[in-house]
Coordinates of C-alpha atoms in Angstrom, one line a residue:
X1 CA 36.9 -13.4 23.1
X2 CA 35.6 -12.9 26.6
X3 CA 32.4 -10.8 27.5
X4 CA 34.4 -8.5 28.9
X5 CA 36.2 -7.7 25.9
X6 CA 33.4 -8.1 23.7
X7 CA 31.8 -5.1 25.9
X8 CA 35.2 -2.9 25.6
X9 CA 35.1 -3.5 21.7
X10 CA 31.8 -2.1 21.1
X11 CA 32.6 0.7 23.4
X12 CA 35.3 1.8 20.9
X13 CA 33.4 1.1 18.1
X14 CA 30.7 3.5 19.6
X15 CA 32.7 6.2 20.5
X16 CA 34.5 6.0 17.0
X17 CA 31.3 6.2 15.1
X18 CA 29.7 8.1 18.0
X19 CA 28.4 10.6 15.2
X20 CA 26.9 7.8 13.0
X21 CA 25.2 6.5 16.1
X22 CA 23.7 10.6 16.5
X23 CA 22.5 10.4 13.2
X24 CA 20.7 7.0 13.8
X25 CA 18.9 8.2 16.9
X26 CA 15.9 10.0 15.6
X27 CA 14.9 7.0 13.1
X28 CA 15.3 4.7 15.8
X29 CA 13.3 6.6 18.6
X30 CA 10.5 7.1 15.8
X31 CA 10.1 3.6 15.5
X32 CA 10.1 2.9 19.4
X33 CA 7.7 5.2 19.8
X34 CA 5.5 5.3 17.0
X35 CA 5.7 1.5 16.1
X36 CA 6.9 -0.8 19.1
X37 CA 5.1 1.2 22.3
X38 CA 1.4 0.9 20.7
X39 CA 2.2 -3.0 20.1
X40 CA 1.0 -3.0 23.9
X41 CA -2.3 -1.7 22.7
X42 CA -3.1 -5.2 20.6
X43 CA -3.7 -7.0 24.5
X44 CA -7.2 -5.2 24.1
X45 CA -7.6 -7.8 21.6
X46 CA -8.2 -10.5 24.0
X47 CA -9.9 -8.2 26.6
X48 CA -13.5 -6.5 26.8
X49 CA -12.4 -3.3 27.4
X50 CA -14.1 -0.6 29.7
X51 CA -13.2 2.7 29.6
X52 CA -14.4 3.3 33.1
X53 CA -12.4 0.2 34.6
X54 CA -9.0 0.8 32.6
X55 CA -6.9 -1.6 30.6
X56 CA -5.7 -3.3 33.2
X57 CA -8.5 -3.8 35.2
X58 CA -10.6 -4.9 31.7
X59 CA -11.8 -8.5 32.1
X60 CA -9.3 -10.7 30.1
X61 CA -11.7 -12.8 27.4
X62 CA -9.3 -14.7 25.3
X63 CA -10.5 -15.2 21.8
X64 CA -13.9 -14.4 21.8
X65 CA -13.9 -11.2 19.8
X66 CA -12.1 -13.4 17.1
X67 CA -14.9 -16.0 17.3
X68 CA -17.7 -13.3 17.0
X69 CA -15.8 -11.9 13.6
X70 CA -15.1 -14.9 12.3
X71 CA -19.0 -16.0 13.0
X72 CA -20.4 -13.0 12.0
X73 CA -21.9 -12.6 8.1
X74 CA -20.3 -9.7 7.4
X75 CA -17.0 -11.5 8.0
X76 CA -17.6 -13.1 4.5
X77 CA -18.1 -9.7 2.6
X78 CA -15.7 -7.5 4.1
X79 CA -13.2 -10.2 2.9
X80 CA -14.3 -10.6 -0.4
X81 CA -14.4 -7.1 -1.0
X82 CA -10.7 -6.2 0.5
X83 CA -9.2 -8.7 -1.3
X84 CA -11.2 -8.2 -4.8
X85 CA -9.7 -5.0 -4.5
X86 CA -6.0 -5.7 -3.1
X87 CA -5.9 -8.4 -6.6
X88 CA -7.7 -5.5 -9.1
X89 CA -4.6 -3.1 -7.1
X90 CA -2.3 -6.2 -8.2
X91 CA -3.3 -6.7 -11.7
X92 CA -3.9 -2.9 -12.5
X93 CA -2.3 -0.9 -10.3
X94 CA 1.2 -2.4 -9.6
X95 CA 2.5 -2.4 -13.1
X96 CA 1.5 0.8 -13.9
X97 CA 4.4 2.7 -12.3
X98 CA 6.8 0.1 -14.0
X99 CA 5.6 0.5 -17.5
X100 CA 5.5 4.1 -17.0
X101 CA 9.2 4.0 -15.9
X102 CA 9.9 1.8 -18.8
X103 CA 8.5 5.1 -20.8
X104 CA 10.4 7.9 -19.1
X105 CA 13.4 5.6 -19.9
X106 CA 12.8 5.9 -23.6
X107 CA 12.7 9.9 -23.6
X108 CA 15.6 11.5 -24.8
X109 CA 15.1 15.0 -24.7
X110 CA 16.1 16.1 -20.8
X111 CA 13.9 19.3 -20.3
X112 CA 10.6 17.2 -21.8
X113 CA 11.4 14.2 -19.6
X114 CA 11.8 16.6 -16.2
X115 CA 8.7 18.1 -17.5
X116 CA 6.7 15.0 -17.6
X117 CA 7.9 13.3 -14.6
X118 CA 6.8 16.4 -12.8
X119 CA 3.0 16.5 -14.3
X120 CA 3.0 12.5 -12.8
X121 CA 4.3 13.7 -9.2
X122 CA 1.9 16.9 -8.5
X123 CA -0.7 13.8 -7.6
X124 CA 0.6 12.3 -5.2
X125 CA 0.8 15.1 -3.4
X126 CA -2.7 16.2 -3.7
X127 CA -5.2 15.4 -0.9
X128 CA -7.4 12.6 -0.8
X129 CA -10.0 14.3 0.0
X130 CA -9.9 16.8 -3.1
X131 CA -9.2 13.8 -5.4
X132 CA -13.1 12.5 -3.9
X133 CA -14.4 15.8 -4.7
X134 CA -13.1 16.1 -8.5
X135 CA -14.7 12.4 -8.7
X136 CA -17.8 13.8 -7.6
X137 CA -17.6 17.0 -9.6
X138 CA -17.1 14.4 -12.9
X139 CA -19.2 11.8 -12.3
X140 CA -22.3 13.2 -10.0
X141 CA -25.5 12.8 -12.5
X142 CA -26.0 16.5 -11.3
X143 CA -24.5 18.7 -13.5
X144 CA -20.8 16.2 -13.5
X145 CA -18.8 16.4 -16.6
X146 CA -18.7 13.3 -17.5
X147 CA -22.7 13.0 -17.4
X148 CA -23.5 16.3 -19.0
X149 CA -21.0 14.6 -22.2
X150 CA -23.2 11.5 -22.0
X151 CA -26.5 12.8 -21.9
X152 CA -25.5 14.8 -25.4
X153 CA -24.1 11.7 -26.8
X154 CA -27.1 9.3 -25.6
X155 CA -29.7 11.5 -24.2
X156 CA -29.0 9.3 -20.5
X157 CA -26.9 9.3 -17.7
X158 CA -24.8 6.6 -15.2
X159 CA -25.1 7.1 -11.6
X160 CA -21.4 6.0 -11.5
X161 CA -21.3 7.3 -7.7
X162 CA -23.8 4.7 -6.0
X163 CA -24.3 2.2 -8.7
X164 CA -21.9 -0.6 -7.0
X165 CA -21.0 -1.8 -10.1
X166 CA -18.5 1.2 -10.9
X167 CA -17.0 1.8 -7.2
X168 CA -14.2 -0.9 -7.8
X169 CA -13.0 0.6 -11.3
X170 CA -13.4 4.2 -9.9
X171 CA -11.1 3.0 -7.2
X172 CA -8.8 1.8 -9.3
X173 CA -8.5 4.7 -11.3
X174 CA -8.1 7.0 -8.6
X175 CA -4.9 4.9 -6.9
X176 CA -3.6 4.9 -10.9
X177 CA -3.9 8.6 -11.0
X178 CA -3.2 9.7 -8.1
X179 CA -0.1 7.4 -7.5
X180 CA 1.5 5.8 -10.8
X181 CA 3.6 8.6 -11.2
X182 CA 5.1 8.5 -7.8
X183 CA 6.0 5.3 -8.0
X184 CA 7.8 5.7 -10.5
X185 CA 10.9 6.8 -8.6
X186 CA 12.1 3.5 -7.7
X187 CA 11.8 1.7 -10.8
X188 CA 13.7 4.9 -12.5
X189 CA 16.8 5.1 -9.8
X190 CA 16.7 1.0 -10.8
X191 CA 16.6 1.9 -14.4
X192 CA 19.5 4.1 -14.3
X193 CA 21.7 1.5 -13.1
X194 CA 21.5 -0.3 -16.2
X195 CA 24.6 -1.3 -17.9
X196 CA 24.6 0.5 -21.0
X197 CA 27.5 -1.6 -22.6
X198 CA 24.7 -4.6 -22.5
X199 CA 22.4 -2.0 -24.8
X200 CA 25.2 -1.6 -26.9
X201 CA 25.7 -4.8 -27.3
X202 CA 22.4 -5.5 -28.7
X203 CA 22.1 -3.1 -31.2
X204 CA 25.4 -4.9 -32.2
X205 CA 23.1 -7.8 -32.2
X206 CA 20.2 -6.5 -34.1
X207 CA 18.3 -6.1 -31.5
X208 CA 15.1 -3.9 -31.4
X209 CA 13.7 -1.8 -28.6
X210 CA 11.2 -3.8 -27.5
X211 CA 13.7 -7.0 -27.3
X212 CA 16.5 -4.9 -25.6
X213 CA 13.3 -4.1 -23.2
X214 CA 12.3 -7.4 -22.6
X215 CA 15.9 -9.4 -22.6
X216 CA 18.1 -6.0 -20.6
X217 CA 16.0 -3.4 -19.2
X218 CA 13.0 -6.2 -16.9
X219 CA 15.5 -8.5 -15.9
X220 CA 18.0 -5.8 -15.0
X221 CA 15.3 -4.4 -12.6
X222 CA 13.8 -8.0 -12.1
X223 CA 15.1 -7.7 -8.0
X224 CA 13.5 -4.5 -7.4
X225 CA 9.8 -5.7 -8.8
X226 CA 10.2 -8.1 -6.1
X227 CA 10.9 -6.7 -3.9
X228 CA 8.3 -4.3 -3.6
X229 CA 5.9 -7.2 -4.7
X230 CA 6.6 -8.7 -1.6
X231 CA 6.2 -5.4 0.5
X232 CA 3.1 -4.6 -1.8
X233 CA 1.6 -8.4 -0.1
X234 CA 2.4 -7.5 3.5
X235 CA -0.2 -4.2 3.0
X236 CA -2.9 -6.6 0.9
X237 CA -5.7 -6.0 3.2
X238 CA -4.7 -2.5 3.5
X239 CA -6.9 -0.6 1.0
X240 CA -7.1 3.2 1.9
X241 CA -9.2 4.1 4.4
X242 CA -9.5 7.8 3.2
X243 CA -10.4 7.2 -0.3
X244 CA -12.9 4.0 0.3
X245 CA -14.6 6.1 2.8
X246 CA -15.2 9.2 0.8
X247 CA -16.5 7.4 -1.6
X248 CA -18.7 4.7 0.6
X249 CA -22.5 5.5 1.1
X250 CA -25.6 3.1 1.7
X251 CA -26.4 2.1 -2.0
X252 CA -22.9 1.1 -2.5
X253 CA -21.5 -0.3 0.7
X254 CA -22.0 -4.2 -0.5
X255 CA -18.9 -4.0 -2.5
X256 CA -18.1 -0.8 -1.0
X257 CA -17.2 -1.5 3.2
X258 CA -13.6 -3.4 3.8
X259 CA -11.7 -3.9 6.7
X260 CA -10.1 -0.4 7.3
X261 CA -14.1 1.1 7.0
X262 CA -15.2 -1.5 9.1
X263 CA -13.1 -1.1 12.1
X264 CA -13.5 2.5 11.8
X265 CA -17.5 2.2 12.3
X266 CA -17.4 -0.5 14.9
X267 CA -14.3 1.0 16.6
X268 CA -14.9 4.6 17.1
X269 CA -18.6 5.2 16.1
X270 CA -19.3 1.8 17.8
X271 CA -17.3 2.3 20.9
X272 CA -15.9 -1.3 20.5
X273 CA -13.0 -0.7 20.8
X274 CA -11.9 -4.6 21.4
X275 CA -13.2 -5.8 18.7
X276 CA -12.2 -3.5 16.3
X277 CA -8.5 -4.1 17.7
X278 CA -9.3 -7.6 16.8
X279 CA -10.2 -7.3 13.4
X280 CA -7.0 -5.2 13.0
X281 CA -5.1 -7.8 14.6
X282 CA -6.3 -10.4 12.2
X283 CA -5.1 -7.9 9.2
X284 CA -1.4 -7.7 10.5
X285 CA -1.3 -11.4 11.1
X286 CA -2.2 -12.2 7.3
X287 CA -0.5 -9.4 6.2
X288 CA 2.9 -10.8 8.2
X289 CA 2.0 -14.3 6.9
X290 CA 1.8 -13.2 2.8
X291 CA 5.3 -11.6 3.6
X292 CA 6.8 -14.6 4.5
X293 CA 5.5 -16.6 2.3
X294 CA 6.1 -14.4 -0.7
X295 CA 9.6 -13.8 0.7
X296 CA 9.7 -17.4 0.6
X297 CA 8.4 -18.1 -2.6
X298 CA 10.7 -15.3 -4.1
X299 CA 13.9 -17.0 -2.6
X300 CA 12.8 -20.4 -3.8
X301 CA 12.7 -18.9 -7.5
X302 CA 16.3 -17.4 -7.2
X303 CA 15.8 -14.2 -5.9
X304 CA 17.3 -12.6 -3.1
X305 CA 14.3 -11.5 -1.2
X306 CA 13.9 -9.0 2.1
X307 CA 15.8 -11.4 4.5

């Protein structure tokens, strides 16, 4: 097939699915605008910008602002911390939603399960900023709910609120709280595509709930938990910028400051605004390298993977 007649044949395939192509418009000129045109914005990377002399006109200094993180002694704790807290979102966080799915499932009675599944939604949907101030309201040592109980019970009280050994779990805790149930939805449209025939057959089988569980129900919905396991690695340096700053102040902010908080203060409290593109740079590269390589890894253990 000539070029010629390669053009003609997507001209008719455009103006028989012209209405497909209308629908597709509005997702596609979201992206371009809100994800491809700022990709210009990562040159300030490897420029020292000045406001006053423009972006082009910025002098052009290569790598330095990656040698001055990489040197710097924070560098160290801002990567310990986002990633002790990415692996405690791993290990706590990310099967949550599945096992909670896997208890939905079990429900029987329609009008309790709708009822439940809509208590575990109403928090996604709540701000981020209220979900700090109920923290405080239960765990400030003045007059907080949870401190009032323990001072009757022990006649003391935890200041769970700068003491930096409780940020990580009360981090944790919020993200299960505030998100489990929302996540939910996937794992229960997977769920409902079960074959029930294979159910069936085990009870035929002898089969309890627990082994039609673990032998049906996970490996049915085995390319789904992979799938957003590999999306979940491409956001591990991600960790909520709202809710770690809310909750960061000076007694904490050794186990406390990440990335996202970081580039924040040095970016726009700061003013560098080249550097702190740097250190966002340096996320989204290790954030596109643990996608590939988990992508890889999935494939390599028979899955089908994102690509």
């Amino acid at each position: 097939m000539t070029g010629r007649e390669r053009r003609n044949s997507l001209l008719k395939r455009v103006r028989r699915e012209k209405w497909m192509f209308v629908l597709l418009t509005p997702g596609l000129l979201y992206f371009l605008v809100f994800k491809y045109v700022p990709m210009w914005g990562v040159l300030l990377a490897f420029k020292d910008y000045q406001p006053f002399l423009g972006f082009i006109k910025s002098e052009w200094v290569g790598l330095e602002h990656f040698r001055v993180f990489f040197a710097n002694p924070e560098f160290t704790m801002l990567l310990r911390n986002t990633l002790l807290l990415s692996l405690y979102n791993l290990i706590f966080f990310f099967p949550a939603p599945i096992i909670l799915a896997l208890l939905l499932n079990e429900i029987r009675m329609a009008f309790f399960k709708r009822f439940v599944q809509t208590l575990v939604y109403v928090p996604h949907f709540i701000s981020m900023v209220i979900v700090a101030s109920l923290t405080y309201v239960f765990l400030t040592t003045e007059g907080g709910v949870v401190n009032e109980f323990l001072f009757q019970q022990t006649g003391s009280k935890t200041d769970f609120l700068t003491n930096p050994d409780w940020f990580r779990p009360i981090i944790i805790i919020q993200t299960i709280w505030k998100e489990c149930g929302w996540g939910t939805i996937i794992f229960l449209a997977a769920l409902a595509g079960v074959d029930m025939e294979q159910y069936e057959a085990a009870i035929m089988d002898g089969a309890n709930r627990w082994k039609q569980t673990w032998h049906i129900t996970l490996p049915s919905i085995r390319s789904t938990i992979v799938i957003l396991l590999i999306l979940r690695m491409g956001n591990i340096l991600d960790n909520g910028f709202e809710q770690i700053y809310l909750l960061l102040n000076p007694l904490n902010r050794e186990v406390a400051e990440v990335f996202d908080t970081y580039v924040y203060m040095v970016g726009i409290t700061q003013g560098s605004f080249s550097y702190s593109t740097a250190v966002g740079l340096f996320k989204s590269v290790i954030g596109v390298i643990l996608v590939m390589g988990t992508n890889w890894l999935a494939k390599r253990f028979g899955e089908s993977g994102l690509y």
